[in-house]
Coordinates of C-alpha atoms in Angstrom, one line a residue:
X237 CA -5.8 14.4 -9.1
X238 CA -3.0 13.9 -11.9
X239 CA -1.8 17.0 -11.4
X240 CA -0.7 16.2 -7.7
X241 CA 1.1 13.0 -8.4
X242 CA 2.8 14.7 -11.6
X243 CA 4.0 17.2 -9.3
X244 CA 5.4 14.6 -6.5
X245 CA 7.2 12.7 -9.3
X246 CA 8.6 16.0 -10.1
X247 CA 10.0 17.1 -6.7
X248 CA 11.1 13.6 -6.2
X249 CA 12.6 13.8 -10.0
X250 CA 14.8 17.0 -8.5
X251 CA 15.6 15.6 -5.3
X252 CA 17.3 12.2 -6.5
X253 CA 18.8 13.9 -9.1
X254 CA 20.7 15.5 -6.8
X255 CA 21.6 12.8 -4.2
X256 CA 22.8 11.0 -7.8
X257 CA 26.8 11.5 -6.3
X258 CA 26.4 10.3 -2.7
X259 CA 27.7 6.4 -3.5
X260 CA 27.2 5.7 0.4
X261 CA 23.8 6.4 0.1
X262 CA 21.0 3.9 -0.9
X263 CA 17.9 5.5 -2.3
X264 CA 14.5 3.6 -0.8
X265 CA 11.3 4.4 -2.8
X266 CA 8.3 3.2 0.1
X267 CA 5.1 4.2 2.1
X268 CA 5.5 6.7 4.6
X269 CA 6.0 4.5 8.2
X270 CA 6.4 1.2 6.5
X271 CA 9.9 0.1 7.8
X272 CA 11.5 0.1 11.2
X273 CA 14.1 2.9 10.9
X274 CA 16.5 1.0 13.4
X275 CA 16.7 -1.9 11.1
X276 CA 17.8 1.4 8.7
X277 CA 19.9 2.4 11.2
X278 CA 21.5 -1.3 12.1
X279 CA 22.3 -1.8 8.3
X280 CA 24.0 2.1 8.1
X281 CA 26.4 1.0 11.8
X282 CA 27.6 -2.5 10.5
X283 CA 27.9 -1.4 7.2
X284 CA 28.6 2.3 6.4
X285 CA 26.1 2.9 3.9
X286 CA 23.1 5.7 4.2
X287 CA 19.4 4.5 3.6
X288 CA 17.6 7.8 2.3
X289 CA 13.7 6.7 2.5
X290 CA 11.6 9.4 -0.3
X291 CA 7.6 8.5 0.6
X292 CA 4.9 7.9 -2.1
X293 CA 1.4 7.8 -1.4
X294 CA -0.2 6.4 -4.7
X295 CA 1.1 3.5 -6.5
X296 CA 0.6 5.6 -9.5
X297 CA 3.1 7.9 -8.5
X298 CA 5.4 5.3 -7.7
X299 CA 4.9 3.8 -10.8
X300 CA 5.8 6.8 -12.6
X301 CA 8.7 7.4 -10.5
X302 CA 10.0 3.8 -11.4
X303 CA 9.5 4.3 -15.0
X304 CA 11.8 6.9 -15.0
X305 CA 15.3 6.2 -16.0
X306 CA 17.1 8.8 -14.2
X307 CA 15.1 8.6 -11.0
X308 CA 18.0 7.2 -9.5
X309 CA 16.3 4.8 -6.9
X310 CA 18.2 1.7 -5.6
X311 CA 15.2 -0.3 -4.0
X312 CA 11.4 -0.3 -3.9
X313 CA 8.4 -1.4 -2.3
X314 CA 5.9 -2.9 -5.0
X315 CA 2.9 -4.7 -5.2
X316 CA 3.1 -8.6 -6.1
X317 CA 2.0 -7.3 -9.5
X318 CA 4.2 -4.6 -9.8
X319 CA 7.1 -6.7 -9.2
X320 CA 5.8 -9.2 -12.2
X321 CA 5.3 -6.3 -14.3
X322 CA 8.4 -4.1 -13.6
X323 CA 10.5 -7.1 -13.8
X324 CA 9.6 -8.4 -16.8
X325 CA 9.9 -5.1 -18.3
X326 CA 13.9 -4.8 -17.1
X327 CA 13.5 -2.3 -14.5
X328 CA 13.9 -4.7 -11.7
X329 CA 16.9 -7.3 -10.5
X330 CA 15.7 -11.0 -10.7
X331 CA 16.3 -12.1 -7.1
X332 CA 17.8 -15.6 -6.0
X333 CA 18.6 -17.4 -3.3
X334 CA 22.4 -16.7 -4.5
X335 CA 22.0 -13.2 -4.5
X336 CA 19.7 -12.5 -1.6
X337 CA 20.5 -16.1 0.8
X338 CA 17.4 -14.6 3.1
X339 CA 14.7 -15.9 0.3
X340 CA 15.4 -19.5 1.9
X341 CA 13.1 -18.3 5.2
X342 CA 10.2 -17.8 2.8
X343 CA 7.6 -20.1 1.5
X344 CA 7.7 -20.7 -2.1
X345 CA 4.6 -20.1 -2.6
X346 CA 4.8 -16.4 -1.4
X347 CA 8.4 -16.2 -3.4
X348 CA 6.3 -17.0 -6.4
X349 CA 3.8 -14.3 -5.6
X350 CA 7.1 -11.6 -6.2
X351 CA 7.3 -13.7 -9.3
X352 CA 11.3 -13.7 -8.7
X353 CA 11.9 -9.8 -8.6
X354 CA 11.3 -9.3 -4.9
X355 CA 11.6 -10.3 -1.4
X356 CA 8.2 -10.7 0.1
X357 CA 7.9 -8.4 2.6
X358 CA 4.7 -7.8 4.5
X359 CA 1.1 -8.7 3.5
X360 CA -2.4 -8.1 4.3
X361 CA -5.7 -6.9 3.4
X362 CA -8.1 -3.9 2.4
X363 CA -10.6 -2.7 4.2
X364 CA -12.6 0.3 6.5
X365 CA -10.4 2.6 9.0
X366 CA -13.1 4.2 11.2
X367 CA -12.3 6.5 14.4
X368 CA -14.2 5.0 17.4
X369 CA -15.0 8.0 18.5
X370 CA -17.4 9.7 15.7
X371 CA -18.5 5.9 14.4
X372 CA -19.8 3.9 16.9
X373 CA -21.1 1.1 15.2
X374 CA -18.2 -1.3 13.3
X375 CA -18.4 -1.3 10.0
X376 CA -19.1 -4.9 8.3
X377 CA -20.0 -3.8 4.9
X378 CA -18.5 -2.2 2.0
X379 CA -22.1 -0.5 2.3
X380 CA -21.3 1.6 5.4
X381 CA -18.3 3.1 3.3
X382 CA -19.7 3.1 -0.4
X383 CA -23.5 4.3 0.7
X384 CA -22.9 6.4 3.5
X385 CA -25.0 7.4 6.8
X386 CA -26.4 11.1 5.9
X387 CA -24.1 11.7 9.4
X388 CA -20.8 10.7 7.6
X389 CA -21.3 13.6 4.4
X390 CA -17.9 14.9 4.1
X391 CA -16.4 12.8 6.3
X392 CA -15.2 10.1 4.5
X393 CA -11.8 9.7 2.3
X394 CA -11.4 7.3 -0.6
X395 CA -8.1 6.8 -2.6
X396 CA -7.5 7.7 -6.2
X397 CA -5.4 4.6 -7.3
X398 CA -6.5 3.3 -10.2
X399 CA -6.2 -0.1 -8.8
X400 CA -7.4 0.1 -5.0
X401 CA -10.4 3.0 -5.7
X402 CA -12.8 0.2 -7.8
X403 CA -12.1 -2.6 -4.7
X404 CA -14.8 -1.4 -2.5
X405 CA -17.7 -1.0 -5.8
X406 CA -16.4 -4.1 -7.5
X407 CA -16.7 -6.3 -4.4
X408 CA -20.1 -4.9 -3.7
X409 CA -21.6 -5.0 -7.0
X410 CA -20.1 -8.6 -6.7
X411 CA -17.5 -8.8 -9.2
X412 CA -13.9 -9.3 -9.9
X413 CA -11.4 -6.8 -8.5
X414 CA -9.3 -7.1 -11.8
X415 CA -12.8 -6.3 -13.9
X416 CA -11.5 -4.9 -17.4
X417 CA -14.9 -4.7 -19.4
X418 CA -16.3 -1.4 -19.8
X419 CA -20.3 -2.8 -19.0
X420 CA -18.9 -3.6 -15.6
X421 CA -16.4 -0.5 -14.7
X422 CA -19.6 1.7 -15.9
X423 CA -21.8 0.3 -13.2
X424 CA -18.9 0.8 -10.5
X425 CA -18.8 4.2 -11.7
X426 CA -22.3 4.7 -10.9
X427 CA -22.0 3.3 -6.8
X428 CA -18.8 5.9 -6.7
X429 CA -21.1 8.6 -8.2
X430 CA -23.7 8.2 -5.9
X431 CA -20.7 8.2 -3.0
X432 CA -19.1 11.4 -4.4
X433 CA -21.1 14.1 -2.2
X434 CA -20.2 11.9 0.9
X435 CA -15.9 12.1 -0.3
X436 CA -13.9 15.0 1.8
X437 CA -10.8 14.0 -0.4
X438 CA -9.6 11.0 -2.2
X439 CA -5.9 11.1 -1.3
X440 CA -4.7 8.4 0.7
X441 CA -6.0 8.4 4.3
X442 CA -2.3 8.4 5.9
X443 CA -1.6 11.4 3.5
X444 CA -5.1 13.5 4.3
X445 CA -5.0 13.0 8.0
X446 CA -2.0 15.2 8.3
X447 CA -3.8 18.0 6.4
X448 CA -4.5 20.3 8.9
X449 CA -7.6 21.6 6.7
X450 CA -9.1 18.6 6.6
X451 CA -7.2 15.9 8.7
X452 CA -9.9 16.2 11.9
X453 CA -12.5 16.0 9.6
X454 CA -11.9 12.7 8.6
X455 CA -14.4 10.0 10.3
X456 CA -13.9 6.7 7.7
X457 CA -12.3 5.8 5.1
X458 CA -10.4 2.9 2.6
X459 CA -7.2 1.6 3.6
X460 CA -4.8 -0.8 4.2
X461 CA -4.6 -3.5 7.0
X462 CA -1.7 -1.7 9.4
X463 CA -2.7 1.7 8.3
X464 CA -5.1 1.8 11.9
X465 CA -1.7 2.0 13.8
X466 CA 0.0 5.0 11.6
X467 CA -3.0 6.6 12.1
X468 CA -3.3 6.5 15.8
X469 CA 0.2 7.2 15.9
X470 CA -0.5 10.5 14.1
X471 CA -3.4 11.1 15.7
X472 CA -1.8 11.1 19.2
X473 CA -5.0 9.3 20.3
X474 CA -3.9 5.3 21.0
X475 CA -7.1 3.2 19.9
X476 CA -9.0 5.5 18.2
X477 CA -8.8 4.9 14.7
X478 CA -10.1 0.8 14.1
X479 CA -9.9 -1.3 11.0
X480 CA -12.7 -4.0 10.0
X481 CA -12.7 -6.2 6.8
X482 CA -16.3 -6.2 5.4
X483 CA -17.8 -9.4 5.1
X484 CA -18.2 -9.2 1.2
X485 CA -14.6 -9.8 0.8
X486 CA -11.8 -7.9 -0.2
X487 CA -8.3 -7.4 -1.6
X488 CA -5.4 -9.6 -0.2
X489 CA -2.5 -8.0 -0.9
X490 CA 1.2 -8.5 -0.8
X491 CA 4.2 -6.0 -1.5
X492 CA 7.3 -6.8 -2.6
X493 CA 10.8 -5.6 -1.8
X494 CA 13.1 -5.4 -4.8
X495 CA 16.2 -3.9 -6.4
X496 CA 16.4 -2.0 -9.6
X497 CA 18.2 -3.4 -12.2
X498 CA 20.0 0.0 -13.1
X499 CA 20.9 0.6 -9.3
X500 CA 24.3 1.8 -9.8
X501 CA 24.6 0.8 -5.7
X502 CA 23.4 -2.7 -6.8
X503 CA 25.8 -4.8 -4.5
X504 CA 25.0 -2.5 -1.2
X505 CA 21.3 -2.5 -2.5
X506 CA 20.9 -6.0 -2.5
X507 CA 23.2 -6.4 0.7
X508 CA 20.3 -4.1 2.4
X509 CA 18.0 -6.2 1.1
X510 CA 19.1 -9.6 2.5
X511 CA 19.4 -7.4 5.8
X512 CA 16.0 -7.0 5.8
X513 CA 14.7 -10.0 4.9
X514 CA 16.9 -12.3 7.9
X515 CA 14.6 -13.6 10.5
X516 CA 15.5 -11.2 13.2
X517 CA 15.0 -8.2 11.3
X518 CA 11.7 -9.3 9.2
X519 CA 10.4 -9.9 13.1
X520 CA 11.6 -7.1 14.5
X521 CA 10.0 -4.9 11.7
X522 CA 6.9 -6.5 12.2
X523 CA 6.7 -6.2 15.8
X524 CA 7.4 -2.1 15.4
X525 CA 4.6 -1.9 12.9
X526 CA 2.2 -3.9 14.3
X527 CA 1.7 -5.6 10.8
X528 CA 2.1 -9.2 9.3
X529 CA 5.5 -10.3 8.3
X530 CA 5.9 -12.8 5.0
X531 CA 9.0 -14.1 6.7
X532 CA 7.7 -17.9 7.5
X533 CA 11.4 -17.9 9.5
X534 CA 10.3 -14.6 11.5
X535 CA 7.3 -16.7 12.9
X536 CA 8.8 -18.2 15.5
X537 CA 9.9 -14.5 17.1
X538 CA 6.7 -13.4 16.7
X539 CA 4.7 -13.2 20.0
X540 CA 1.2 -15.4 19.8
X541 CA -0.7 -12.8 21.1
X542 CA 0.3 -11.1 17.9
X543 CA 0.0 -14.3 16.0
X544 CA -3.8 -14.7 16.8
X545 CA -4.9 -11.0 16.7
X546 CA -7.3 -11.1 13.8
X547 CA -6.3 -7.3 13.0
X548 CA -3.2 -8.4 12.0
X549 CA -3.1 -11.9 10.8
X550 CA -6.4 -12.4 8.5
X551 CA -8.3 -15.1 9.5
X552 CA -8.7 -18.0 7.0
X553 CA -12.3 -17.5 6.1
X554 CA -12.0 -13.7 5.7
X555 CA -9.1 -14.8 3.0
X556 CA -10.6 -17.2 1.7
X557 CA -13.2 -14.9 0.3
X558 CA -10.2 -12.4 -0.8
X559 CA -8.9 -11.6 -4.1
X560 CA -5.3 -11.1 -5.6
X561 CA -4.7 -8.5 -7.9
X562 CA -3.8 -8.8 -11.5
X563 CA -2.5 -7.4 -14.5
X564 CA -5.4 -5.1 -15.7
X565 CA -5.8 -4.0 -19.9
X566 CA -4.4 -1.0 -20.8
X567 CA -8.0 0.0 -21.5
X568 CA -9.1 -0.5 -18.6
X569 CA -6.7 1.7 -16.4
X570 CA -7.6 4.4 -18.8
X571 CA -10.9 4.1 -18.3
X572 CA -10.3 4.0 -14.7
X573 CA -8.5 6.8 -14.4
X574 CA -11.2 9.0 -16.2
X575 CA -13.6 7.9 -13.6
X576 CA -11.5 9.0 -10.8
X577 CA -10.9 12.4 -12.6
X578 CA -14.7 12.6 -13.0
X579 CA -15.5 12.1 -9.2
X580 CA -14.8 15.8 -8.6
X581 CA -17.5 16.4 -11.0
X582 CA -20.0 15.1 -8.5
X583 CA -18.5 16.0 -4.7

């Protein structure tokens, strides 16, 4: 699986390269069909600069595309621990209310969660995508998706981020998300072993679905709150694909919005950034994706049918049993990453 994210970062590499002498144009590094391209749109009418979006679909691959000094990327979407991690490494523009005036709509205590390099931007869980169709019983286990029905061989995707592919065996073998010892990573190597013959593919569900070799062959699979509506959106079928939380628990996550600190657009990045973040536009961007806004100033435009739809805001008690991400040893992404290289091994 390194090969395909060595050869994205590549492509991308090229690409931005060669967008390096457009000044009017502000390079966005983010999930595919994670922004509202009118807000894009809106910030390119009033203010004459471009907004180029280039997809990822790892945060390994973004990762490495960030570490790259001549990747030429003006903003990024990053997880709350990405945003701690890059920043404090100098890749990424500490953000203040003086710089970007829309950090005043958010709570502090989300602010802190971008530990000072990012606007939060919207937040959410892990969990099961399922299409209603081929599964007809909700899933409310990370059992349904880690030991599979013998119905559901070759029909499920995973993920190969070093982070999110060790959620679903952690939670279940009843330990912490961030585990680094090698005792416990071991053992969650052994619940995605036994898995492996069930896996069609481990790239990212939103990424796999459009694969026309296997795309309709996909029945479950890990992903994000939000991705549901992406995929029914793809799937030209409104209502098919579902999401459920298992009751175990699960990843909360937020992302991050930030600047690079070697944007050499840093004023028009930053400018975009703000646009983003304003009350109308963190709304409106939540509205068109069906997904949670950080924006406590948004709320108010938010509709409450929206509000109290437990697909989209996580209730309390499912959060309360969550878990945030953090840092993990160097060892243990290593050793992470050879079990994800192993899983072939055993499909």
């Amino acid at each position: 699986m390194r090969v395909r994210t060595l050869a994205i970062s590549a492509t991308l590499a090229g690409f931005l390269v060669s967008t390096a002498a457009h000044a009017e144009t502000l390079n966005l590094l983010i999930w595919e069909s994670y922004i509202d391209q009118k807000i894009l749109d809106r910030f390119t009418e009033t203010t004459g600069v471009a907004v180029n979006q280039i997809f990822y679909d790892s945060g390994d691959a973004r990762d490495e595309i960030l570490s790259d000094p001549n990747s030429n990327i003006d903003l990024a979407v990053v997880g709350e621990n990405g945003a701690e991690l890059f920043g404090k490494r100098g890749i990424l523009e500490g953000l203040t209310q003086a710089n970007v005036p829309s950090l005043t709509g958010y709570r502090p205590d989300w602010n802190a969660r971008c530990a000072g390099y990012g606007l939060p931007y919207l937040w959410g869980t892990m969990g099961i995508v399922y299409r209603s169709d081929k599964v007809k019983t909700t899933p409310t286990s990370w059992t349904d998706l880690m030991v599979p029905a013998p119905e559901l061989k070759k029909h499920i995707a995973m993920y190969d981020d070093h982070n999110e592919a060790f959620i679903a065996p952690l939670v279940l073998l009843g330990k912490s998300i961030n585990a680094n010892d090698t005792e416990t990573l071991k053992a969650a190597f052994e619940v995605m072993k036994t898995q492996a013959p069930f896996v069609l593919t481990y790239d990212y569900v939103i990424t796999s679905i459009q694969n026309p070799d296997t795309g309709k062959e996909i029945y479950m699979a890990i992903a994000y709150s939000g991705d549901q509506h992406v995929l029914n959106e793809k799937a030209g079928t409104p209502g098919v694909w579902r999401y459920a939380v298992p009751k175990e628990g699960t990843l909360s996550w937020l992302d991050c919005l930030a600047v690079t600190a070697d944007s050499p657009r840093k004023a028009q990045a930053l400018q975009l950034l703000d646009f983003i973040g304003s009350p109308e536009n963190a709304a409106a961007n939540a509205l068109a994706l069906t997904m949670p806004t950080a924006s406590e100033a948004a709320l108010p435009l938010i509709p409450a049918d929206m509000l109290n739809d437990p697909e989209i805001y996580t209730p309390a008690d499912i959060l309360a049993k969550s878990q945030y991400q953090k840092e993990l040893s160097v060892q243990s992404i290593q050793t992470r990453r050879r079990i994800i290289s192993a899983m072939a091994n055993f499909q």
